Structures are given as structure tokens and as C-alpha cells.
Coordinates of C-alpha atoms and ligand atoms in Angstrom, one line a residue:
M7 CA 86.3 25.9 117.1
T8 CA 84.2 24.6 120.0
R9 CA 85.6 23.5 123.3
I10 CA 83.9 20.8 125.4
T11 CA 84.7 21.1 129.1
I12 CA 84.3 18.8 132.1
P13 CA 80.8 19.4 133.5
D14 CA 79.9 20.1 137.1
L15 CA 81.2 17.0 139.0
G16 CA 79.0 17.7 142.0
G17 CA 81.9 18.6 144.2
A18 CA 83.9 15.6 143.1
D19 CA 86.7 17.7 141.6
G20 CA 90.0 15.8 141.3
A21 CA 88.4 13.0 139.4
Q22 CA 90.8 10.8 137.3
V23 CA 90.6 10.1 133.6
I24 CA 90.5 6.3 133.3
E25 CA 89.6 6.1 129.6
V26 CA 89.9 8.4 126.5
L27 CA 87.4 7.2 124.0
V28 CA 88.1 9.5 121.1
A29 CA 91.1 10.7 119.0
V30 CA 91.9 13.7 116.7
G31 CA 89.9 13.3 113.5
D32 CA 87.0 11.3 115.0
E33 CA 83.6 12.5 114.0
V34 CA 81.4 12.5 117.2
S35 CA 77.7 12.9 117.6
I36 CA 75.9 14.6 120.5
D37 CA 75.9 12.4 123.6
Q38 CA 78.8 10.2 122.4
P39 CA 81.1 9.6 125.4
L40 CA 84.5 11.3 125.1
V41 CA 86.3 10.3 128.3
T42 CA 85.5 8.2 131.4
L43 CA 86.2 9.7 134.8
E44 CA 86.5 8.0 138.1
G45 CA 85.7 10.0 141.2
D46 CA 85.5 9.0 144.9
K47 CA 82.3 7.1 144.7
A48 CA 81.5 6.5 141.0
T49 CA 82.6 6.6 137.4
M50 CA 81.1 8.9 134.9
E51 CA 81.4 9.6 131.2
V52 CA 81.7 13.0 129.7
P53 CA 79.5 13.1 126.6
A54 CA 79.9 15.4 123.6
T55 CA 77.5 18.3 123.9
V56 CA 77.8 19.2 120.3
A57 CA 78.4 17.0 117.2
G58 CA 81.5 17.6 115.1
K59 CA 85.1 16.6 114.2
I60 CA 87.7 16.4 117.0
T61 CA 90.7 18.6 116.4
N62 CA 92.4 18.4 119.8
V63 CA 92.2 16.0 122.7
H64 CA 93.3 17.7 125.9
L65 CA 93.2 14.8 128.3
T66 CA 95.2 11.6 128.8
V67 CA 94.6 8.5 130.9
G68 CA 95.7 9.2 134.5
A69 CA 95.1 13.0 134.3
T70 CA 93.3 14.6 137.2
V71 CA 90.5 16.9 136.2
S72 CA 88.0 19.4 137.7
S73 CA 84.8 21.0 136.5
G74 CA 85.5 23.4 133.7
D75 CA 88.8 21.8 132.4
V76 CA 88.9 21.5 128.6
C77 CA 88.3 18.0 127.4
V78 CA 88.4 18.3 123.6
E79 CA 88.2 20.9 120.9
L80 CA 86.1 20.2 117.8
E81 CA 84.8 21.7 114.6
A82 CA 81.1 21.7 115.3
K83 CA 78.6 20.7 112.7
A84 CA 76.0 23.3 111.9
P85 CA 73.3 22.9 114.6
A86 CA 69.8 22.0 113.8
Q87 CA 67.7 25.1 113.1
T88 CA 65.6 26.2 116.1
K89 CA 63.0 28.8 116.2
T90 CA 60.1 29.8 118.4
S91 CA 57.8 31.3 115.8
S92 CA 54.2 30.2 116.0
A93 CA 54.1 30.1 112.2
S94 CA 56.5 27.1 112.0
T95 CA 55.6 24.2 109.8
P96 CA 55.3 20.6 111.1
D97 CA 58.9 19.7 110.0
E98 CA 60.6 22.7 111.7
V99 CA 62.1 22.6 115.2
T100 CA 60.7 24.7 117.9
S101 CA 62.0 25.5 121.4
K102 CA 59.6 24.6 124.2
E103 CA 59.9 25.3 127.9
I104 CA 59.2 22.5 130.4
H105 CA 57.8 23.5 133.8
V106 CA 57.3 21.8 137.1
P107 CA 53.6 20.7 137.2
D108 CA 51.1 21.5 139.9
L109 CA 52.4 20.0 143.2
G110 CA 49.2 20.6 145.1
G111 CA 50.5 23.8 146.6
A112 CA 53.7 22.2 148.1
S113 CA 57.3 22.7 147.2
A114 CA 59.5 19.7 146.7
Q115 CA 63.2 18.8 146.6
V116 CA 65.0 17.6 143.5
I117 CA 66.6 14.3 144.5
E118 CA 67.7 13.1 141.1
V119 CA 68.4 14.8 137.7
L120 CA 68.0 12.0 135.2
V121 CA 69.0 13.9 132.0
A122 CA 71.5 16.5 130.8
A123 CA 71.6 19.2 128.2
G124 CA 72.1 17.5 124.8
D125 CA 70.1 14.3 125.7
T126 CA 67.5 13.1 123.4
V127 CA 64.3 12.2 125.3
T128 CA 61.0 10.7 124.4
A129 CA 57.6 12.1 125.5
E130 CA 56.8 10.9 129.1
Q131 CA 60.5 10.1 129.8
A132 CA 61.3 11.2 133.4
L133 CA 63.6 14.3 133.6
I134 CA 63.9 14.8 137.3
T135 CA 62.7 13.1 140.5
L136 CA 61.2 15.2 143.3
E137 CA 60.6 14.3 146.9
G138 CA 57.9 16.0 148.8
D139 CA 56.8 15.4 152.4
K140 CA 55.1 12.1 151.8
A141 CA 56.1 10.8 148.4
T142 CA 58.4 11.1 145.4
M143 CA 57.3 11.9 141.8
E144 CA 59.0 12.1 138.5
V145 CA 58.6 15.1 136.2
P146 CA 58.2 13.7 132.7
S147 CA 59.0 15.5 129.4
P148 CA 55.8 16.5 127.6
Y149 CA 57.6 16.2 124.3
S150 CA 60.1 14.0 122.4
G151 CA 63.1 16.0 121.3
E152 CA 66.6 17.2 122.2
L153 CA 67.1 19.0 125.5
A154 CA 68.8 22.3 125.0
S155 CA 69.2 23.0 128.8
V156 CA 68.3 21.4 132.1
F157 CA 68.2 23.8 135.1
P158 CA 67.5 22.1 138.4
K159 CA 70.3 20.6 140.4
V160 CA 70.0 17.8 143.1
G161 CA 69.1 19.5 146.4
D162 CA 67.2 22.4 144.8
H163 CA 63.7 23.2 146.0
V164 CA 61.2 23.7 143.3
Q165 CA 57.5 24.5 143.0
A166 CA 54.8 24.4 140.3
G167 CA 55.7 26.5 137.3
D168 CA 59.5 26.5 137.9
L169 CA 61.5 25.9 134.7
V170 CA 62.9 22.4 134.4
G171 CA 64.4 22.8 130.9
V172 CA 64.1 23.8 127.3
I173 CA 63.7 21.2 124.6
A174 CA 64.0 21.4 120.8
V175 CA 60.9 19.7 119.4
Q176 CA 59.8 18.9 115.9
Q177 CA 56.7 21.0 115.2
S178 CA 54.8 17.9 114.1
E179 CA 55.3 16.5 117.6
I180 CA 53.5 19.5 119.1
V181 CA 50.7 19.5 116.6
T182 CA 50.0 15.8 117.3
D183 CA 50.1 15.9 121.1
N184 CA 49.2 19.5 121.8
A185 CA 46.1 18.9 123.8
T186 CA 47.7 16.6 126.4
Q187 CA 51.1 18.0 126.5
V188 CA 50.8 21.8 126.8
S189 CA 49.0 21.6 130.2
P190 CA 50.3 18.7 132.2
A191 CA 47.7 17.1 134.5
P192 CA 48.0 18.4 138.1
A193 CA 49.9 15.9 140.2
D194 CA 49.9 15.9 143.9
V195 CA 53.4 15.2 145.1
A196 CA 51.9 13.8 148.3
A197 CA 50.0 11.2 146.5
V198 CA 51.9 10.2 143.3
P199 CA 54.4 7.4 143.8
V200 CA 57.3 6.9 141.4
A201 CA 56.2 5.0 138.4
E202 CA 57.9 1.7 137.7
P203 CA 60.1 1.8 134.6
A204 CA 58.2 0.7 131.4
V205 CA 58.9 -3.0 130.8
P206 CA 59.4 -3.9 127.1
A207 CA 57.3 -6.8 126.0
Q208 CA 58.7 -10.3 125.7
P209 CA 62.2 -9.7 124.2
K210 CA 63.9 -12.7 122.6
L211 CA 67.4 -13.7 123.9
D212 CA 69.2 -13.3 120.6
T213 CA 67.7 -9.9 119.9
V214 CA 69.0 -8.4 123.1
L215 CA 72.2 -10.3 123.8
S216 CA 75.2 -11.0 121.6
A217 CA 78.0 -13.4 122.1
P218 CA 80.6 -12.4 124.7
S219 CA 83.2 -10.0 123.2
N220 CA 85.9 -7.5 124.2
K221 CA 84.0 -4.7 122.4
M222 CA 84.0 -1.2 124.0
V223 CA 80.9 -0.8 126.1
Y224 CA 79.2 2.6 125.9
A225 CA 76.9 3.1 128.9
S226 CA 76.3 5.7 131.5
P227 CA 77.4 5.0 135.1
S228 CA 73.7 4.6 136.2
V229 CA 73.1 2.0 133.5
R230 CA 76.4 0.2 134.6
R231 CA 75.1 0.2 138.2
Y232 CA 71.7 -1.0 137.1
A233 CA 73.3 -3.9 135.1
A234 CA 75.7 -4.7 137.9
H235 CA 72.9 -4.8 140.4
Y236 CA 71.1 -7.5 138.3
G237 CA 74.3 -9.3 137.4
V238 CA 74.0 -8.6 133.7
D239 CA 77.2 -8.6 131.6
L240 CA 77.1 -5.3 129.7
A241 CA 79.6 -6.6 127.1
R242 CA 76.8 -8.9 125.9
V243 CA 74.0 -6.4 125.8
K244 CA 73.0 -5.0 122.4
G245 CA 72.8 -1.2 122.7
S246 CA 70.0 0.7 121.0
G247 CA 71.3 4.2 121.6
T248 CA 73.5 6.4 119.5
N249 CA 76.7 4.6 118.6
A250 CA 75.3 1.4 120.1
R251 CA 75.2 3.1 123.6
I252 CA 73.4 0.8 126.0
L253 CA 70.3 2.3 127.5
K254 CA 68.5 1.3 130.7
E255 CA 65.7 -0.3 128.5
D256 CA 68.3 -2.5 126.8
V257 CA 69.4 -3.9 130.1
T258 CA 65.8 -4.3 131.2
S259 CA 65.1 -6.3 128.0
A260 CA 68.2 -8.4 128.6
I261 CA 67.0 -9.2 132.2
I262 CA 63.6 -10.2 131.1
A263 CA 64.9 -12.3 128.2
L264 CA 67.4 -14.1 130.5
V265 CA 64.7 -14.8 133.2
Q266 CA 62.3 -16.1 130.5
A267 CA 65.1 -18.3 129.1
A268 CA 65.9 -19.7 132.5
Q269 CA 62.2 -20.4 133.2
S270 CA 61.8 -22.2 129.9
G271 CA 64.9 -24.2 130.5
S272 CA 66.8 -22.9 127.5
I273 CA 69.6 -21.6 129.8
A274 CA 70.6 -22.9 133.2
S275 CA 68.9 -21.1 136.0
G276 CA 72.2 -20.0 137.4
Q277 CA 72.7 -17.9 134.2
A278 CA 69.7 -15.8 134.9
P279 CA 70.3 -12.4 136.5
A280 CA 70.7 -12.9 140.2
A281 CA 68.4 -10.2 141.5
A282 CA 65.8 -10.8 138.8
K283 CA 65.1 -14.5 139.4
P284 CA 61.4 -15.3 140.0
T285 CA 60.6 -14.2 143.5
R286 CA 58.4 -16.0 146.0
P287 CA 54.7 -15.0 145.9
M288 CA 53.6 -12.6 148.6
P289 CA 52.0 -14.5 151.4
D290 CA 48.5 -13.8 152.5
L291 CA 49.0 -10.7 154.7
G292 CA 45.5 -10.3 156.1
E293 CA 44.7 -6.8 157.0
H294 CA 47.7 -4.7 156.5
E295 CA 49.2 -1.3 155.8
V296 CA 51.6 -0.5 153.0
I297 CA 54.2 2.2 153.5
E298 CA 56.4 3.6 150.7
L299 CA 60.1 3.5 151.7
S300 CA 61.7 6.9 151.6
K301 CA 64.0 7.5 148.6
I302 CA 66.9 7.7 151.0
K303 CA 66.1 4.2 152.3
Q304 CA 65.7 2.9 148.7
V305 CA 69.0 4.3 147.5
S306 CA 71.0 3.4 150.6
G307 CA 69.3 0.0 150.4
R308 CA 70.8 -0.6 146.9
F309 CA 74.2 0.6 148.1
L310 CA 74.1 -1.6 151.1
T311 CA 73.0 -4.6 149.1
D312 CA 75.8 -4.0 146.6
S313 CA 78.4 -3.7 149.4
W314 CA 77.1 -6.8 151.1
Q315 CA 77.1 -8.9 147.9
Q316 CA 80.4 -7.6 146.5
I317 CA 82.7 -7.2 149.6
P318 CA 83.9 -10.2 151.6
H319 CA 83.3 -8.7 155.0
V320 CA 85.2 -9.6 158.1
T321 CA 84.2 -7.9 161.4
Q322 CA 86.9 -7.8 164.1
Q323 CA 85.6 -6.9 167.5
D324 CA 87.4 -5.6 170.6
Q325 CA 86.7 -3.3 173.5
A326 CA 88.7 -0.3 174.8
D327 CA 89.0 0.6 178.5
V328 CA 88.1 4.2 178.2
T329 CA 87.9 4.8 182.0
K330 CA 90.6 7.6 181.9
L331 CA 89.1 9.1 178.8
E332 CA 85.7 9.2 180.4
A333 CA 87.1 10.8 183.5
Y334 CA 88.7 13.5 181.2
R335 CA 85.4 14.0 179.4
A336 CA 83.7 14.4 182.7
S337 CA 86.3 16.9 183.9
L338 CA 85.6 18.9 180.7
K339 CA 81.9 18.7 181.3
S340 CA 82.2 20.0 184.8
K341 CA 83.9 23.1 183.3
G342 CA 81.0 23.5 180.9
T343 CA 82.5 21.8 177.8
K344 CA 80.4 18.9 176.6
V345 CA 82.0 16.7 174.1
S346 CA 80.4 13.4 172.8
P347 CA 82.6 10.2 173.1
L348 CA 82.2 10.1 169.3
I349 CA 84.5 13.1 168.8
F350 CA 87.4 11.4 170.7
M351 CA 86.6 8.3 168.6
M352 CA 87.1 10.3 165.4
K353 CA 90.3 11.8 166.6
A354 CA 91.6 8.3 167.6
V355 CA 90.6 6.8 164.3
A356 CA 92.3 9.6 162.4
Q357 CA 95.4 9.1 164.4
V358 CA 95.4 5.3 163.7
L359 CA 94.4 5.8 160.0
S360 CA 97.6 7.9 159.6
L361 CA 99.6 4.8 160.8
H362 CA 97.6 2.3 158.6
P363 CA 97.1 4.1 155.2
N364 CA 95.5 1.0 153.6
F365 CA 92.4 1.7 155.7
N366 CA 92.2 5.3 154.5
S367 CA 91.6 4.4 150.9
V368 CA 89.1 3.5 148.2
L369 CA 89.2 0.5 145.9
S370 CA 88.8 0.8 142.1
E371 CA 85.6 -0.6 140.6
D372 CA 87.4 -3.6 139.1
G373 CA 89.2 -4.3 142.4
S374 CA 92.6 -3.9 140.8
K375 CA 93.8 -0.6 142.4
L376 CA 93.8 0.9 145.8
Y377 CA 93.8 4.7 146.0
L378 CA 95.4 5.7 149.3
K379 CA 94.0 9.1 150.3
Q380 CA 96.2 11.8 151.8
A381 CA 93.4 13.7 153.6
I382 CA 91.7 11.9 156.4
N383 CA 88.0 12.5 155.7
I384 CA 85.7 10.5 158.0
G385 CA 82.0 9.8 157.2
V386 CA 79.7 9.7 160.2
A387 CA 76.5 7.7 159.9
V388 CA 73.6 9.8 161.0
D389 CA 70.2 8.4 161.8
T390 CA 67.5 10.6 160.3
P391 CA 63.7 10.2 160.1
K392 CA 64.1 9.5 156.4
G393 CA 66.9 7.0 156.7
L394 CA 70.6 6.7 157.2
V395 CA 72.9 9.4 155.6
V396 CA 76.6 9.7 155.9
P397 CA 78.0 13.3 155.9
V398 CA 81.8 13.5 155.6
I399 CA 83.9 15.5 158.0
R400 CA 87.1 16.6 156.3
D401 CA 90.6 16.7 157.5
V402 CA 89.8 15.2 160.9
L403 CA 93.5 14.7 161.8
N404 CA 94.1 18.5 161.8
K405 CA 91.0 19.7 163.4
S406 CA 90.7 20.4 167.2
V407 CA 88.3 18.4 169.4
L408 CA 86.0 21.5 169.8
A409 CA 86.0 22.4 166.1
L410 CA 85.0 18.8 165.3
S411 CA 82.4 18.7 168.0
A412 CA 80.7 21.8 166.6
E413 CA 80.9 20.5 163.1
V414 CA 79.4 17.1 163.9
V415 CA 76.5 18.6 165.9
A416 CA 75.8 21.1 163.0
I417 CA 75.9 18.6 160.2
A418 CA 73.9 15.9 162.1
E419 CA 71.2 18.6 162.7
K420 CA 71.3 19.7 159.1
A421 CA 71.0 16.0 158.0
R422 CA 67.9 15.6 160.2
T423 CA 66.1 18.8 159.3
K424 CA 67.1 20.3 155.9
G425 CA 68.9 17.4 154.2
L426 CA 72.5 17.3 152.9
T427 CA 74.0 18.3 149.6
P428 CA 75.8 15.6 147.6
K429 CA 79.0 17.4 148.2
E430 CA 78.6 17.1 152.0
M431 CA 78.4 13.3 151.5
Q432 CA 81.4 12.9 149.2
G433 CA 85.1 12.5 149.6
G434 CA 85.1 10.1 152.6
S435 CA 87.6 7.3 153.0
F436 CA 86.5 5.7 156.3
T437 CA 83.2 5.7 158.1
I438 CA 82.2 5.6 161.7
S439 CA 78.8 4.3 162.7
S440 CA 78.1 5.1 166.3
L441 CA 75.1 3.5 168.1
G442 CA 76.6 4.5 171.5
G443 CA 73.9 7.0 172.2
I444 CA 71.2 4.3 171.7
G445 CA 72.4 1.0 173.1
G446 CA 73.2 -2.5 172.1
G447 CA 76.5 -4.4 172.1
H448 CA 78.9 -5.3 169.2
F449 CA 77.4 -5.4 165.7
T450 CA 78.6 -6.0 162.2
P451 CA 78.6 -2.7 160.2
I452 CA 78.5 -2.8 156.4
V453 CA 81.5 -1.2 154.6
N454 CA 80.5 2.0 152.8
M455 CA 81.8 1.0 149.4
P456 CA 84.2 1.9 147.7
E457 CA 85.8 2.6 151.1
V458 CA 87.4 -0.5 152.6
A459 CA 86.6 -0.3 156.3
I460 CA 84.1 1.0 158.8
L461 CA 84.1 1.2 162.6
G462 CA 81.0 0.4 164.6
V463 CA 80.9 2.0 168.1
S464 CA 78.5 0.7 170.7
K465 CA 77.4 1.9 174.1
L466 CA 80.0 1.7 176.8
T467 CA 79.3 -0.3 179.9
T468 CA 80.9 -0.2 183.4
V469 CA 82.3 -3.6 184.3
P470 CA 84.5 -4.8 187.2
K471 CA 88.2 -5.4 186.2
W472 CA 90.8 -7.1 188.3
A473 CA 93.7 -4.7 188.8
D474 CA 96.3 -4.5 191.5
D475 CA 94.7 -7.2 193.7
A476 CA 91.3 -5.6 193.6
W477 CA 88.2 -5.2 191.5
V478 CA 87.9 -1.8 190.0
P479 CA 85.0 -0.3 187.9
C480 CA 86.0 0.2 184.3
S481 CA 84.2 1.9 181.3
M482 CA 84.5 -0.5 178.4
L483 CA 83.7 0.6 174.9
P484 CA 82.7 -2.1 172.4
L485 CA 84.3 -1.6 168.9
S486 CA 83.4 -3.5 165.7
L487 CA 85.7 -3.0 162.8
S488 CA 84.4 -4.4 159.5
Y489 CA 86.8 -4.4 156.5
D490 CA 87.0 -5.6 152.9
H491 CA 89.1 -8.8 153.1
R492 CA 90.1 -8.3 149.4
V493 CA 92.2 -5.3 150.7
I494 CA 92.8 -5.9 154.4
D495 CA 94.3 -9.1 155.8
G496 CA 93.1 -10.4 159.2
A497 CA 96.5 -9.5 160.7
E498 CA 96.3 -5.9 159.5
G499 CA 92.7 -5.7 160.9
A500 CA 93.9 -6.9 164.3
R501 CA 96.8 -4.5 164.3
F502 CA 94.5 -1.6 163.4
I503 CA 92.0 -2.3 166.2
T504 CA 94.8 -3.0 168.7
D505 CA 96.3 0.4 167.9
L506 CA 92.9 2.0 168.2
V507 CA 92.3 0.5 171.6
K508 CA 95.8 1.6 172.8
C509 CA 95.1 5.2 171.6
L510 CA 91.7 5.4 173.3
Q511 CA 93.1 4.0 176.6
D512 CA 95.6 6.9 176.8
P513 CA 93.8 10.3 177.1
S514 CA 97.1 12.1 177.4
Q515 CA 97.5 11.8 173.6
A516 CA 98.0 15.2 172.0
C517 CA 95.1 14.5 169.6
F518 CA 92.6 14.5 172.5
L519 CA 93.6 17.8 174.2
V520 CA 90.9 20.4 174.2
A521 CA 92.4 23.7 173.2
N522 CA 90.7 25.9 175.7
E523 CA 91.6 23.5 178.5
E524 CA 95.4 23.5 178.2
Ligands
CAO630 N1 78.6 5.0 175.0 C1 77.8 5.6 175.9 N2 77.2 6.8 175.7 C2 77.4 7.4 174.5 C3 78.2 6.8 173.5 C4 78.8 5.6 173.8 N3 79.6 5.0 172.9 N4 78.2 7.7 172.5 C5 77.4 8.7 172.8 N5 76.9 8.5 174.0 C6 76.1 9.4 174.7 C7 76.4 10.9 174.5 O1 77.4 11.3 175.4 C8 75.1 11.6 174.8 O2 74.9 11.6 176.2 P1 74.6 12.9 177.0 O3 73.5 13.6 176.2 O4 74.2 12.4 178.3 O5 75.9 13.6 177.0 C9 74.1 10.6 174.2 O6 74.7 9.3 174.2 C10 73.5 10.9 172.9 O7 74.5 10.9 171.9 P2 74.1 11.2 170.4 O8 73.7 10.0 169.7 O9 73.1 12.3 170.4 O10 75.4 11.9 169.8 P3 76.7 11.2 169.3 O11 77.7 12.3 169.2 O12 77.1 10.1 170.1 O13 76.3 10.7 167.9 C11 75.3 10.7 165.7 C12 75.9 11.6 166.8 C13 74.9 11.7 164.6 C14 76.3 9.7 165.2 C15 74.1 9.9 166.3 O14 73.1 10.8 166.8 C16 73.5 9.0 165.3 O15 72.7 9.3 164.4 N6 73.7 7.7 165.5 C17 73.1 6.6 164.7 C18 74.0 6.1 163.7 C19 73.5 4.9 163.0 O16 72.3 4.8 162.8 N7 74.3 4.0 162.7 C20 73.8 2.7 162.2 C21 74.3 2.6 160.8 S1 74.0 1.0 160.1 O17 75.5 0.4 160.1

């Protein structure tokens, strides 16, 4: 009896089972999805890591799971024979190690792991993406075969010769391609850009798309995101993977076929994938320089585009008179305790989120459910040389001002120097983007999907205010609250920002007290 367990969820423990795709008695093959999980930021499928007949299904829809929980039990089929003997014949299977190629002396960080143990890969298929000082590169598989193990994790630092994985390869595969595959060509991580995905040639519409149906769609979360990005309906895409699983290449073929059909007039241009419509030609740029956008910028760019396109944003603006809070901050500073206005902002936001739970939530992918979170975990946008990242500060409501201040300083420094782990960026339910240290007035921050709201904080200015028959100088803090109008109504948005302003105007609030002061 073999047990298949929930794999490492990258810190996203507490994911919910939203689909159970198999039942007792089903025969499953390697890589066939067993259940679909929904975490804070994404959905993922748990694939079968061995083939066999299901004897017990341990999970039901709605269950909450963590890494290591048992998913199913099955009677495993006899595995394919593997051996490492050099005397193997062309039809036998041999285990081969895959190593990181020459990186030109540098080490590099793993920023994507594109495969998992049990995946069948083809020669030259990318396994992991590395980011060095100046560029990213993919490490391809030198062989076609089935991966027995994959070792690097996102965030690991690797160098030439480190083990990427072990692959079971048909002996004939090695005989044919030995000369080029055993010693991968040296690749300079500072010079090799990520290759564009291979584009299949001229697919015909009816070979890649079927009529709309309610069939179950098998596709990985990354393929689903890819299809969603281009506006392709996965229910219509013909899958070429195991059990009609839809692969990235299938979606690419569908995009190309749809664009060609739109260009030839056989479908209306509005039916072509939105992001794949013919683009304007590049204008004559004259002398120019080309810079490769960092991976962080490319990835955050995709998320921002998705959020901007999918969320009906409203930005409610206001300003808080923080004169008293600034005086309190100055009194702390005179006693040697320096606290950024951002920390008081976080405490005030946490306070107000506890009164407006709809803002402390994430929305399900289909927009039908709102998950109200108990913990108040606030993401803080940090500007780094490689782009914008959002570390998440947990349990802000229950942390002291000083503890929060130390944590924000440390995590912002780590984001700028060493980089963050995925876990440090997960689990948030509201984001603050503070440009107060830089300048500028109100702005329109973009919601950090699937969260439903974000607060933009700008630089405070001193303005004259009429009070008690006299003009007095006041410190006014511009606030810009963007929210998802599918979830938050305008009245709720106005109530939230009004409560936030009230909170910030009263520094005697318990949440602002600095422990060593009182
Ligand atoms: N008004 C006036 N001054 C402010 C302020 C405000 N709202 N917020 C901060 N300041 C002051 C601080 O007090 C500090 O001044 P002193 O050094 O004289 O005390 C100075 O500005 C620098 O602050 P900081 O930016 O270093 O620190 P912070 O705690 O305010 O912010 C962090 C930390 C990580 C949020 C910030 O460094 C950062 O990266 N901001 C950019 C975020 C961003 O790019 N957002 C855009 C996202 S796109 O939507």
C-alpha cells in the first residue's frame, strides 16, 4: 500500500481542498491530479507520484490540509525497472544525474522550479530558472525521461556542478544524444537571457480547440494563469498531456490558432486572445540601449496587469491630521526611540481592519466566495533595486510598536540585500504601499490580488488650518485607499477611511503606545 501525501506547500499550510478528482477504485497514472487545493494566493493540484489503483481517499471538499497530510492510498503498479549499469541495452532504463552547468564562476539563485519528481520531461525542457547578478537562465534537462527527484527549492543558491535532479532515461536516448548531452555547454549566467518558449508551427483552429463543454479541465495552476493571462478558455483547449492534461504548449497553440483565425477573418477579432492580438510594430528608436527587466519586475508586472484588468478598482482619497501623532513621534525621538510614521499607520490599519473584516480578506478565483481572515497580516510594499516586493508582517494587531518597527526595518533590509523567501511574502490579507519617505501626493495603488484592498500613504505636508479663530500649522497625511468594488461598496470604503483618519488623529489610542515609554 502506498500513501501519497500533500507536498511542500511553500509555507502555505492551511490550504483548502476545493476539488477531489479521484475516487476509490480509480486507476491513476503518474502526474494525474488527485485533488485541487486553494491557498492564500493560488490554486494547485496534487498529482499522483506513483501509478496504481486508489484504495482510500482521505480528503473531502472543504478540508484544510498541510504539507505531509495523507491525500490517498493506492496499490502501486510495479515501477519501471531502473538501473545504472553501464552494460544496459538501448531499451533499458538508466538513472542519470542532472547538474547545474558552468555559470562562469558565479553562483545564482533559484527563482523558479518548473518541474517536480514524477514529471515526464523532454530533452531541453527547462527544469529550473536561475537568477544571477545580471541575467536569468534556465537549466534544461539534457535527456527525455521521467524525473525521479528534483532537489533545488526556490530561494536556494546554487553553483556549477550542484545536483538539480535524477532522471530515469531510456538507454537508447543516451546512446543517440550522448555527445551533446553529457557535457552541457558552458553558459554564462551573466550573459544568457531566458529563452522564449518554443512556438509550435501554424496550428489549425479545430486541431487545438474543441466546442465549449463542461468537461473537467486538467491543467496546472501555472498553465491556468497562462491561459487566463491571454484570455483563453481552458474548457475549449485540447490537452495533449496524460489524461488529456492541458500543457503550456497546448495553450500556446490555441493562442496562435486564434490570432491567425482573427487575422484571416474566420473569427471575429474580439474572439482572439486579448493579450495576443497583433501588436504595433516597434517605432524606429534610433540609437538606443536595451535593458532586460529583472525577473521580479516581469513577475510583478504580470500580477499587476492581472489585477488591473480583473479588479474594478475604486480609489478613495482622504487626509488625516496627524499633528498630535507627529508630536508624539517627535517626543519619542527626543528620548532616543525612532519610529517611522509607517509603523503607526500599520497599527491604525490593523485596528480598523478588525472593525471592517471585509477588508481583511481574500476573494476566491471565481469571485464567488470571500474568505475573511482571522489574523491581521499586512503586506508592506518595499522598493528594491530589482523591483517591488511585498513582505508580509504577521499578526500586526497584537505586536507592539517597537516590535513592529524592528521587524519592518529588518525585513525591508533583507528584501533589498538578500531577497525574500516565498514564505515571507505569503499569507497577507491587506497591503500598505508607503511613498511617504519619497514624496508625491495622493496616488492610485493597485490591489494586491487576491486581497481586496490596499492603502497608499504619501508624504505628509504642513498646512495652515483654521481652528479656534486662528490659523494653526497642521501635519496632513494623504491617504489613498484602493479597493475591489466587487467586494467593497463605496459606502464601506468611505467608512473604512473615515475610521482610519479618526484613529490616526488620536494618538492616545492604546494601539499607539510605545511599551518602554509608558
Ligand atoms: N510623510 C513624511 N515623512 C515620512 C513618511 C510620510 N508619510 N513616511 C516616512 N517618512 C520619513 C521617515 O520618517 C524617514 O525620515 P527620517 O529618516 O528623517 O526619520 C524617511 O521618510 C525615510 O523613510 P523610509 O522610506 O526609509 O522608511 P519607511 O518606514 O517610511 O518605509 C518602506 C519603509 C520599506 C515601506 C520604504 O522604504 C519603501 O520601500 N517605500 C516604497 C514603497 C513603494 O515603492 N510603493 C509603491 C508601490 S506601487 O503601488
